[in-house]
Amino acid sequence: MASNGNRRVSGLLTCGMLLTSLVTGPVGCEQGSRATSAPSTAKSVEPSPPPQAASGDGTAVPQVPPATKVEPPKPPSPPKRPKDSWVVFRTAFDDAADATIEAKWTGANRIEVLTHNVSRVTLDLTKLPEGAPQKGPWNLQIDEQGIQITGARGKVLDLVRSTGGVWKVDKK
């Protein structure tokens, strides 16, 4: 029986070495060869779908993932407009662009006004700077165009500019 027991042990050792070589891979292989791993008996873990709420009739209603917060774009800042003085800004050629007015009394009866992107202004000669003449005629230089203002229509006048750049007194 001893020989029968030795065969069992020998058979177990052979089987164990075979099993070990299958699990650990081949031994003594050339450098650079890849050992293959034994198949795994563990369950693979796959992500499960998100839980679903049940509707009143028992059917599943998928849950919607929370939305990422998206900030609305900031509105563009409004275009700059000139501060009112004795030359009052009324309208621009391009409403989305900045507009400027530079007005000054240069002495005697001369008034100079430079504009950018302005199509209509009101000239209020009752608000001229201190020291300026309160009676006309006034020599208005607006965007390098000369206009004689007598005051016959009053001291508050609307001026309009054509798309060609010519200013004139609005006779409304």
mmCIF file with all atom_site columns, C-alpha atoms in Angstrom:
data_model
loop_
_atom_site.group_PDB
_atom_site.id
_atom_site.type_symbol
_atom_site.label_atom_id
_atom_site.label_alt_id
_atom_site.label_comp_id
_atom_site.label_asym_id
_atom_site.label_entity_id
_atom_site.label_seq_id
_atom_site.pdbx_PDB_ins_code
_atom_site.Cartn_x
_atom_site.Cartn_y
_atom_site.Cartn_z
_atom_site.occupancy
_atom_site.B_iso_or_equiv
_atom_site.pdbx_formal_charge
_atom_site.auth_seq_id
_atom_site.auth_comp_id
_atom_site.auth_asym_id
_atom_site.auth_atom_id
_atom_site.pdbx_PDB_model_num
ATOM 1   C CA . MET A 1 1   ? 0.000   0.000   0.000   1.00 0.00 ? 1   MET A CA 1
ATOM 2   C CA . ALA A 1 2   ? 2.964   2.175   0.529   1.00 0.00 ? 2   ALA A CA 1
ATOM 3   C CA . SER A 1 3   ? 3.610   2.236   -3.163  1.00 0.00 ? 3   SER A CA 1
ATOM 4   C CA . ASN A 1 4   ? -0.015  3.108   -3.793  1.00 0.00 ? 4   ASN A CA 1
ATOM 5   C CA . GLY A 1 5   ? 0.257   6.037   -1.339  1.00 0.00 ? 5   GLY A CA 1
ATOM 6   C CA . ASN A 1 6   ? 3.443   7.228   -3.032  1.00 0.00 ? 6   ASN A CA 1
ATOM 7   C CA . ARG A 1 7   ? 1.677   7.257   -6.349  1.00 0.00 ? 7   ARG A CA 1
ATOM 8   C CA . ARG A 1 8   ? -1.071  9.392   -4.886  1.00 0.00 ? 8   ARG A CA 1
ATOM 9   C CA . VAL A 1 9   ? 1.461   11.826  -3.419  1.00 0.00 ? 9   VAL A CA 1
ATOM 10  C CA . SER A 1 10  ? 3.428   11.818  -6.658  1.00 0.00 ? 10  SER A CA 1
ATOM 11  C CA . GLY A 1 11  ? 0.250   12.388  -8.639  1.00 0.00 ? 11  GLY A CA 1
ATOM 12  C CA . LEU A 1 12  ? -0.762  15.217  -6.315  1.00 0.00 ? 12  LEU A CA 1
ATOM 13  C CA . LEU A 1 13  ? 2.655   16.828  -6.614  1.00 0.00 ? 13  LEU A CA 1
ATOM 14  C CA . THR A 1 14  ? 2.561   16.618  -10.389 1.00 0.00 ? 14  THR A CA 1
ATOM 15  C CA . CYS A 1 15  ? -0.951  18.008  -10.438 1.00 0.00 ? 15  CYS A CA 1
ATOM 16  C CA . GLY A 1 16  ? 0.024   20.765  -7.973  1.00 0.00 ? 16  GLY A CA 1
ATOM 17  C CA . MET A 1 17  ? 3.063   21.752  -10.045 1.00 0.00 ? 17  MET A CA 1
ATOM 18  C CA . LEU A 1 18  ? 0.921   21.855  -13.155 1.00 0.00 ? 18  LEU A CA 1
ATOM 19  C CA . LEU A 1 19  ? -1.637  23.998  -11.358 1.00 0.00 ? 19  LEU A CA 1
ATOM 20  C CA . THR A 1 20  ? 1.111   26.272  -10.008 1.00 0.00 ? 20  THR A CA 1
ATOM 21  C CA . SER A 1 21  ? 2.616   26.763  -13.447 1.00 0.00 ? 21  SER A CA 1
ATOM 22  C CA . LEU A 1 22  ? -0.784  27.592  -14.889 1.00 0.00 ? 22  LEU A CA 1
ATOM 23  C CA . VAL A 1 23  ? -1.448  30.182  -12.189 1.00 0.00 ? 23  VAL A CA 1
ATOM 24  C CA . THR A 1 24  ? 2.003   31.752  -12.049 1.00 0.00 ? 24  THR A CA 1
ATOM 25  C CA . GLY A 1 25  ? 2.811   31.401  -15.708 1.00 0.00 ? 25  GLY A CA 1
ATOM 26  C CA . PRO A 1 26  ? 5.704   29.722  -17.446 1.00 0.00 ? 26  PRO A CA 1
ATOM 27  C CA . VAL A 1 27  ? 9.024   29.824  -15.677 1.00 0.00 ? 27  VAL A CA 1
ATOM 28  C CA . GLY A 1 28  ? 12.330  30.395  -17.455 1.00 0.00 ? 28  GLY A CA 1
ATOM 29  C CA . CYS A 1 29  ? 10.944  32.071  -20.552 1.00 0.00 ? 29  CYS A CA 1
ATOM 30  C CA . GLU A 1 30  ? 12.997  34.392  -22.672 1.00 0.00 ? 30  GLU A CA 1
ATOM 31  C CA . GLN A 1 31  ? 13.299  38.004  -21.620 1.00 0.00 ? 31  GLN A CA 1
ATOM 32  C CA . GLY A 1 32  ? 10.560  40.221  -23.044 1.00 0.00 ? 32  GLY A CA 1
ATOM 33  C CA . SER A 1 33  ? 7.918   37.533  -23.317 1.00 0.00 ? 33  SER A CA 1
ATOM 34  C CA . ARG A 1 34  ? 4.625   38.176  -21.554 1.00 0.00 ? 34  ARG A CA 1
ATOM 35  C CA . ALA A 1 35  ? 3.146   35.856  -19.064 1.00 0.00 ? 35  ALA A CA 1
ATOM 36  C CA . THR A 1 36  ? -0.539  35.339  -19.341 1.00 0.00 ? 36  THR A CA 1
ATOM 37  C CA . SER A 1 37  ? -2.593  35.429  -16.232 1.00 0.00 ? 37  SER A CA 1
ATOM 38  C CA . ALA A 1 38  ? -4.953  32.705  -15.255 1.00 0.00 ? 38  ALA A CA 1
ATOM 39  C CA . PRO A 1 39  ? -8.638  33.372  -15.727 1.00 0.00 ? 39  PRO A CA 1
ATOM 40  C CA . SER A 1 40  ? -10.175 35.086  -12.755 1.00 0.00 ? 40  SER A CA 1
ATOM 41  C CA . THR A 1 41  ? -13.041 33.518  -10.870 1.00 0.00 ? 41  THR A CA 1
ATOM 42  C CA . ALA A 1 42  ? -14.019 36.805  -9.176  1.00 0.00 ? 42  ALA A CA 1
ATOM 43  C CA . LYS A 1 43  ? -17.167 38.554  -10.346 1.00 0.00 ? 43  LYS A CA 1
ATOM 44  C CA . SER A 1 44  ? -16.513 41.594  -12.500 1.00 0.00 ? 44  SER A CA 1
ATOM 45  C CA . VAL A 1 45  ? -17.967 44.756  -11.047 1.00 0.00 ? 45  VAL A CA 1
ATOM 46  C CA . GLU A 1 46  ? -19.758 46.960  -13.557 1.00 0.00 ? 46  GLU A CA 1
ATOM 47  C CA . PRO A 1 47  ? -21.315 50.279  -12.669 1.00 0.00 ? 47  PRO A CA 1
ATOM 48  C CA . SER A 1 48  ? -24.975 49.900  -12.010 1.00 0.00 ? 48  SER A CA 1
ATOM 49  C CA . PRO A 1 49  ? -27.445 52.274  -13.597 1.00 0.00 ? 49  PRO A CA 1
ATOM 50  C CA . PRO A 1 50  ? -28.726 55.049  -11.351 1.00 0.00 ? 50  PRO A CA 1
ATOM 51  C CA . PRO A 1 51  ? -31.778 54.213  -9.303  1.00 0.00 ? 51  PRO A CA 1
ATOM 52  C CA . GLN A 1 52  ? -35.057 54.956  -10.958 1.00 0.00 ? 52  GLN A CA 1
ATOM 53  C CA . ALA A 1 53  ? -38.132 56.281  -9.263  1.00 0.00 ? 53  ALA A CA 1
ATOM 54  C CA . ALA A 1 54  ? -41.421 54.564  -9.868  1.00 0.00 ? 54  ALA A CA 1
ATOM 55  C CA . SER A 1 55  ? -44.333 56.486  -11.284 1.00 0.00 ? 55  SER A CA 1
ATOM 56  C CA . GLY A 1 56  ? -47.851 56.069  -9.966  1.00 0.00 ? 56  GLY A CA 1
ATOM 57  C CA . ASP A 1 57  ? -48.540 53.161  -12.315 1.00 0.00 ? 57  ASP A CA 1
ATOM 58  C CA . GLY A 1 58  ? -45.382 51.272  -11.289 1.00 0.00 ? 58  GLY A CA 1
ATOM 59  C CA . THR A 1 59  ? -43.299 51.984  -14.412 1.00 0.00 ? 59  THR A CA 1
ATOM 60  C CA . ALA A 1 60  ? -39.767 53.193  -13.901 1.00 0.00 ? 60  ALA A CA 1
ATOM 61  C CA . VAL A 1 61  ? -39.091 56.883  -14.454 1.00 0.00 ? 61  VAL A CA 1
ATOM 62  C CA . PRO A 1 62  ? -35.410 57.610  -15.191 1.00 0.00 ? 62  PRO A CA 1
ATOM 63  C CA . GLN A 1 63  ? -33.816 60.206  -12.953 1.00 0.00 ? 63  GLN A CA 1
ATOM 64  C CA . VAL A 1 64  ? -32.233 63.160  -14.682 1.00 0.00 ? 64  VAL A CA 1
ATOM 65  C CA . PRO A 1 65  ? -28.722 64.022  -13.487 1.00 0.00 ? 65  PRO A CA 1
ATOM 66  C CA . PRO A 1 66  ? -28.437 67.482  -11.957 1.00 0.00 ? 66  PRO A CA 1
ATOM 67  C CA . ALA A 1 67  ? -27.617 70.159  -14.506 1.00 0.00 ? 67  ALA A CA 1
ATOM 68  C CA . THR A 1 68  ? -24.352 71.980  -14.250 1.00 0.00 ? 68  THR A CA 1
ATOM 69  C CA . LYS A 1 69  ? -24.789 75.617  -13.333 1.00 0.00 ? 69  LYS A CA 1
ATOM 70  C CA . VAL A 1 70  ? -24.161 77.781  -16.361 1.00 0.00 ? 70  VAL A CA 1
ATOM 71  C CA . GLU A 1 71  ? -23.804 81.488  -15.733 1.00 0.00 ? 71  GLU A CA 1
ATOM 72  C CA . PRO A 1 72  ? -25.590 83.630  -18.308 1.00 0.00 ? 72  PRO A CA 1
ATOM 73  C CA . PRO A 1 73  ? -23.266 85.874  -20.271 1.00 0.00 ? 73  PRO A CA 1
ATOM 74  C CA . LYS A 1 74  ? -22.927 89.351  -18.865 1.00 0.00 ? 74  LYS A CA 1
ATOM 75  C CA . PRO A 1 75  ? -24.780 91.894  -20.942 1.00 0.00 ? 75  PRO A CA 1
ATOM 76  C CA . PRO A 1 76  ? -22.503 94.342  -22.692 1.00 0.00 ? 76  PRO A CA 1
ATOM 77  C CA . SER A 1 77  ? -22.069 97.605  -20.880 1.00 0.00 ? 77  SER A CA 1
ATOM 78  C CA . PRO A 1 78  ? -24.178 100.408 -22.321 1.00 0.00 ? 78  PRO A CA 1
ATOM 79  C CA . PRO A 1 79  ? -22.400 102.796 -24.657 1.00 0.00 ? 79  PRO A CA 1
ATOM 80  C CA . LYS A 1 80  ? -20.953 105.944 -23.101 1.00 0.00 ? 80  LYS A CA 1
ATOM 81  C CA . ARG A 1 81  ? -22.850 109.155 -23.636 1.00 0.00 ? 81  ARG A CA 1
ATOM 82  C CA . PRO A 1 82  ? -21.754 112.749 -23.138 1.00 0.00 ? 82  PRO A CA 1
ATOM 83  C CA . LYS A 1 83  ? -22.743 114.577 -19.965 1.00 0.00 ? 83  LYS A CA 1
ATOM 84  C CA . ASP A 1 84  ? -25.233 117.338 -20.519 1.00 0.00 ? 84  ASP A CA 1
ATOM 85  C CA . SER A 1 85  ? -23.936 120.869 -20.473 1.00 0.00 ? 85  SER A CA 1
ATOM 86  C CA . TRP A 1 86  ? -24.943 123.717 -22.729 1.00 0.00 ? 86  TRP A CA 1
ATOM 87  C CA . VAL A 1 87  ? -24.692 121.193 -25.582 1.00 0.00 ? 87  VAL A CA 1
ATOM 88  C CA . VAL A 1 88  ? -27.141 118.359 -24.861 1.00 0.00 ? 88  VAL A CA 1
ATOM 89  C CA . PHE A 1 89  ? -26.697 114.974 -26.551 1.00 0.00 ? 89  PHE A CA 1
ATOM 90  C CA . ARG A 1 90  ? -29.902 113.661 -28.171 1.00 0.00 ? 90  ARG A CA 1
ATOM 91  C CA . THR A 1 91  ? -29.184 110.795 -30.616 1.00 0.00 ? 91  THR A CA 1
ATOM 92  C CA . ALA A 1 92  ? -26.285 108.821 -32.061 1.00 0.00 ? 92  ALA A CA 1
ATOM 93  C CA . PHE A 1 93  ? -25.714 107.407 -35.512 1.00 0.00 ? 93  PHE A CA 1
ATOM 94  C CA . ASP A 1 94  ? -24.840 104.018 -33.972 1.00 0.00 ? 94  ASP A CA 1
ATOM 95  C CA . ASP A 1 95  ? -26.798 103.335 -30.767 1.00 0.00 ? 95  ASP A CA 1
ATOM 96  C CA . ALA A 1 96  ? -24.405 100.548 -29.727 1.00 0.00 ? 96  ALA A CA 1
ATOM 97  C CA . ALA A 1 97  ? -21.253 102.703 -29.947 1.00 0.00 ? 97  ALA A CA 1
ATOM 98  C CA . ASP A 1 98  ? -19.908 105.395 -27.633 1.00 0.00 ? 98  ASP A CA 1
ATOM 99  C CA . ALA A 1 99  ? -20.633 109.036 -28.447 1.00 0.00 ? 99  ALA A CA 1
ATOM 100 C CA . THR A 1 100 ? -18.656 112.109 -27.412 1.00 0.00 ? 100 THR A CA 1
ATOM 101 C CA . ILE A 1 101 ? -19.150 115.870 -27.386 1.00 0.00 ? 101 ILE A CA 1
ATOM 102 C CA . GLU A 1 102 ? -16.472 118.425 -26.528 1.00 0.00 ? 102 GLU A CA 1
ATOM 103 C CA . ALA A 1 103 ? -17.850 121.955 -26.267 1.00 0.00 ? 103 ALA A CA 1
ATOM 104 C CA . LYS A 1 104 ? -16.046 125.143 -25.294 1.00 0.00 ? 104 LYS A CA 1
ATOM 105 C CA . TRP A 1 105 ? -16.372 128.876 -25.515 1.00 0.00 ? 105 TRP A CA 1
ATOM 106 C CA . THR A 1 106 ? -13.108 130.133 -27.010 1.00 0.00 ? 106 THR A CA 1
ATOM 107 C CA . GLY A 1 107 ? -13.619 133.856 -26.439 1.00 0.00 ? 107 GLY A CA 1
ATOM 108 C CA . ALA A 1 108 ? -15.632 136.676 -27.940 1.00 0.00 ? 108 ALA A CA 1
ATOM 109 C CA . ASN A 1 109 ? -18.678 135.195 -29.691 1.00 0.00 ? 109 ASN A CA 1
ATOM 110 C CA . ARG A 1 110 ? -16.975 131.986 -30.864 1.00 0.00 ? 110 ARG A CA 1
ATOM 111 C CA . ILE A 1 111 ? -18.211 128.564 -29.720 1.00 0.00 ? 111 ILE A CA 1
ATOM 112 C CA . GLU A 1 112 ? -16.459 125.309 -30.705 1.00 0.00 ? 112 GLU A CA 1
ATOM 113 C CA . VAL A 1 113 ? -18.046 121.864 -30.600 1.00 0.00 ? 113 VAL A CA 1
ATOM 114 C CA . LEU A 1 114 ? -16.444 118.565 -31.642 1.00 0.00 ? 114 LEU A CA 1
ATOM 115 C CA . THR A 1 115 ? -18.589 115.425 -31.804 1.00 0.00 ? 115 THR A CA 1
ATOM 116 C CA . HIS A 1 116 ? -18.149 111.740 -32.497 1.00 0.00 ? 116 HIS A CA 1
ATOM 117 C CA . ASN A 1 117 ? -21.078 109.428 -33.377 1.00 0.00 ? 117 ASN A CA 1
ATOM 118 C CA . VAL A 1 118 ? -23.622 112.193 -32.727 1.00 0.00 ? 118 VAL A CA 1
ATOM 119 C CA . SER A 1 119 ? -26.516 112.886 -35.088 1.00 0.00 ? 119 SER A CA 1
ATOM 120 C CA . ARG A 1 120 ? -28.621 115.301 -33.002 1.00 0.00 ? 120 ARG A CA 1
ATOM 121 C CA . VAL A 1 121 ? -27.864 117.808 -30.238 1.00 0.00 ? 121 VAL A CA 1
ATOM 122 C CA . THR A 1 122 ? -29.651 120.619 -28.489 1.00 0.00 ? 122 THR A CA 1
ATOM 123 C CA . LEU A 1 123 ? -27.679 123.829 -28.095 1.00 0.00 ? 123 LEU A CA 1
ATOM 124 C CA . ASP A 1 124 ? -28.808 125.786 -25.000 1.00 0.00 ? 124 ASP A CA 1
ATOM 125 C CA . LEU A 1 125 ? -27.176 129.196 -25.207 1.00 0.00 ? 125 LEU A CA 1
ATOM 126 C CA . THR A 1 126 ? -28.764 130.255 -21.893 1.00 0.00 ? 126 THR A CA 1
ATOM 127 C CA . LYS A 1 127 ? -26.284 127.905 -20.166 1.00 0.00 ? 127 LYS A CA 1
ATOM 128 C CA . LEU A 1 128 ? -23.060 129.120 -21.782 1.00 0.00 ? 128 LEU A CA 1
ATOM 129 C CA . PRO A 1 129 ? -20.020 129.244 -19.477 1.00 0.00 ? 129 PRO A CA 1
ATOM 130 C CA . GLU A 1 130 ? -19.568 132.240 -17.223 1.00 0.00 ? 130 GLU A CA 1
ATOM 131 C CA . GLY A 1 131 ? -18.124 135.208 -19.134 1.00 0.00 ? 131 GLY A CA 1
ATOM 132 C CA . ALA A 1 132 ? -19.553 134.125 -22.512 1.00 0.00 ? 132 ALA A CA 1
ATOM 133 C CA . PRO A 1 133 ? -21.771 136.710 -24.302 1.00 0.00 ? 133 PRO A CA 1
ATOM 134 C CA . GLN A 1 134 ? -25.478 136.267 -23.602 1.00 0.00 ? 134 GLN A CA 1
ATOM 135 C CA . LYS A 1 135 ? -26.480 137.987 -26.865 1.00 0.00 ? 135 LYS A CA 1
ATOM 136 C CA . GLY A 1 136 ? -25.780 136.898 -30.415 1.00 0.00 ? 136 GLY A CA 1
ATOM 137 C CA . PRO A 1 137 ? -24.789 136.590 -33.025 1.00 0.00 ? 137 PRO A CA 1
ATOM 138 C CA . TRP A 1 138 ? -22.602 133.605 -32.136 1.00 0.00 ? 138 TRP A CA 1
ATOM 139 C CA . ASN A 1 139 ? -20.131 131.950 -34.462 1.00 0.00 ? 139 ASN A CA 1
ATOM 140 C CA . LEU A 1 140 ? -20.587 128.194 -33.924 1.00 0.00 ? 140 LEU A CA 1
ATOM 141 C CA . GLN A 1 141 ? -17.846 125.889 -35.206 1.00 0.00 ? 141 GLN A CA 1
ATOM 142 C CA . ILE A 1 142 ? -19.265 122.343 -34.996 1.00 0.00 ? 142 ILE A CA 1
ATOM 143 C CA . ASP A 1 143 ? -17.063 119.571 -36.377 1.00 0.00 ? 143 ASP A CA 1
ATOM 144 C CA . GLU A 1 144 ? -15.148 122.244 -38.340 1.00 0.00 ? 144 GLU A CA 1
ATOM 145 C CA . GLN A 1 145 ? -18.334 123.509 -39.978 1.00 0.00 ? 145 GLN A CA 1
ATOM 146 C CA . GLY A 1 146 ? -19.283 127.142 -39.361 1.00 0.00 ? 146 GLY A CA 1
ATOM 147 C CA . ILE A 1 147 ? -22.882 128.127 -38.534 1.00 0.00 ? 147 ILE A CA 1
ATOM 148 C CA . GLN A 1 148 ? -23.969 131.701 -37.724 1.00 0.00 ? 148 GLN A CA 1
ATOM 149 C CA . ILE A 1 149 ? -26.508 131.725 -34.864 1.00 0.00 ? 149 ILE A CA 1
ATOM 150 C CA . THR A 1 150 ? -28.352 135.033 -34.527 1.00 0.00 ? 150 THR A CA 1
ATOM 151 C CA . GLY A 1 151 ? -30.718 134.099 -31.709 1.00 0.00 ? 151 GLY A CA 1
ATOM 152 C CA . ALA A 1 152 ? -33.764 135.033 -33.836 1.00 0.00 ? 152 ALA A CA 1
ATOM 153 C CA . ARG A 1 153 ? -35.250 131.546 -33.197 1.00 0.00 ? 153 ARG A CA 1
ATOM 154 C CA . GLY A 1 154 ? -34.401 131.678 -29.510 1.00 0.00 ? 154 GLY A CA 1
ATOM 155 C CA . LYS A 1 155 ? -31.441 130.588 -27.444 1.00 0.00 ? 155 LYS A CA 1
ATOM 156 C CA . VAL A 1 156 ? -32.309 126.877 -27.457 1.00 0.00 ? 156 VAL A CA 1
ATOM 157 C CA . LEU A 1 157 ? -31.799 125.193 -30.836 1.00 0.00 ? 157 LEU A CA 1
ATOM 158 C CA . ASP A 1 158 ? -31.799 121.631 -32.124 1.00 0.00 ? 158 ASP A CA 1
ATOM 159 C CA . LEU A 1 159 ? -29.042 120.760 -34.571 1.00 0.00 ? 159 LEU A CA 1
ATOM 160 C CA . VAL A 1 160 ? -29.137 117.681 -36.803 1.00 0.00 ? 160 VAL A CA 1
ATOM 161 C CA . ARG A 1 161 ? -26.321 116.110 -38.755 1.00 0.00 ? 161 ARG A CA 1
ATOM 162 C CA . SER A 1 162 ? -26.776 114.339 -42.050 1.00 0.00 ? 162 SER A CA 1
ATOM 163 C CA . THR A 1 163 ? -25.065 111.043 -42.770 1.00 0.00 ? 163 THR A CA 1
ATOM 164 C CA . GLY A 1 164 ? -22.761 113.083 -45.031 1.00 0.00 ? 164 GLY A CA 1
ATOM 165 C CA . GLY A 1 165 ? -21.611 115.069 -41.979 1.00 0.00 ? 165 GLY A CA 1
ATOM 166 C CA . VAL A 1 166 ? -23.388 118.383 -42.607 1.00 0.00 ? 166 VAL A CA 1
ATOM 167 C CA . TRP A 1 167 ? -24.956 120.086 -39.561 1.00 0.00 ? 167 TRP A CA 1
ATOM 168 C CA . LYS A 1 168 ? -28.015 122.332 -39.834 1.00 0.00 ? 168 LYS A CA 1
ATOM 169 C CA . VAL A 1 169 ? -30.495 123.950 -37.459 1.00 0.00 ? 169 VAL A CA 1
ATOM 170 C CA . ASP A 1 170 ? -33.649 121.820 -37.192 1.00 0.00 ? 170 ASP A CA 1
ATOM 171 C CA . LYS A 1 171 ? -36.580 124.098 -38.083 1.00 0.00 ? 171 LYS A CA 1
ATOM 172 C CA . LYS A 1 172 ? -39.300 122.121 -36.341 1.00 0.00 ? 172 LYS A CA 1
#
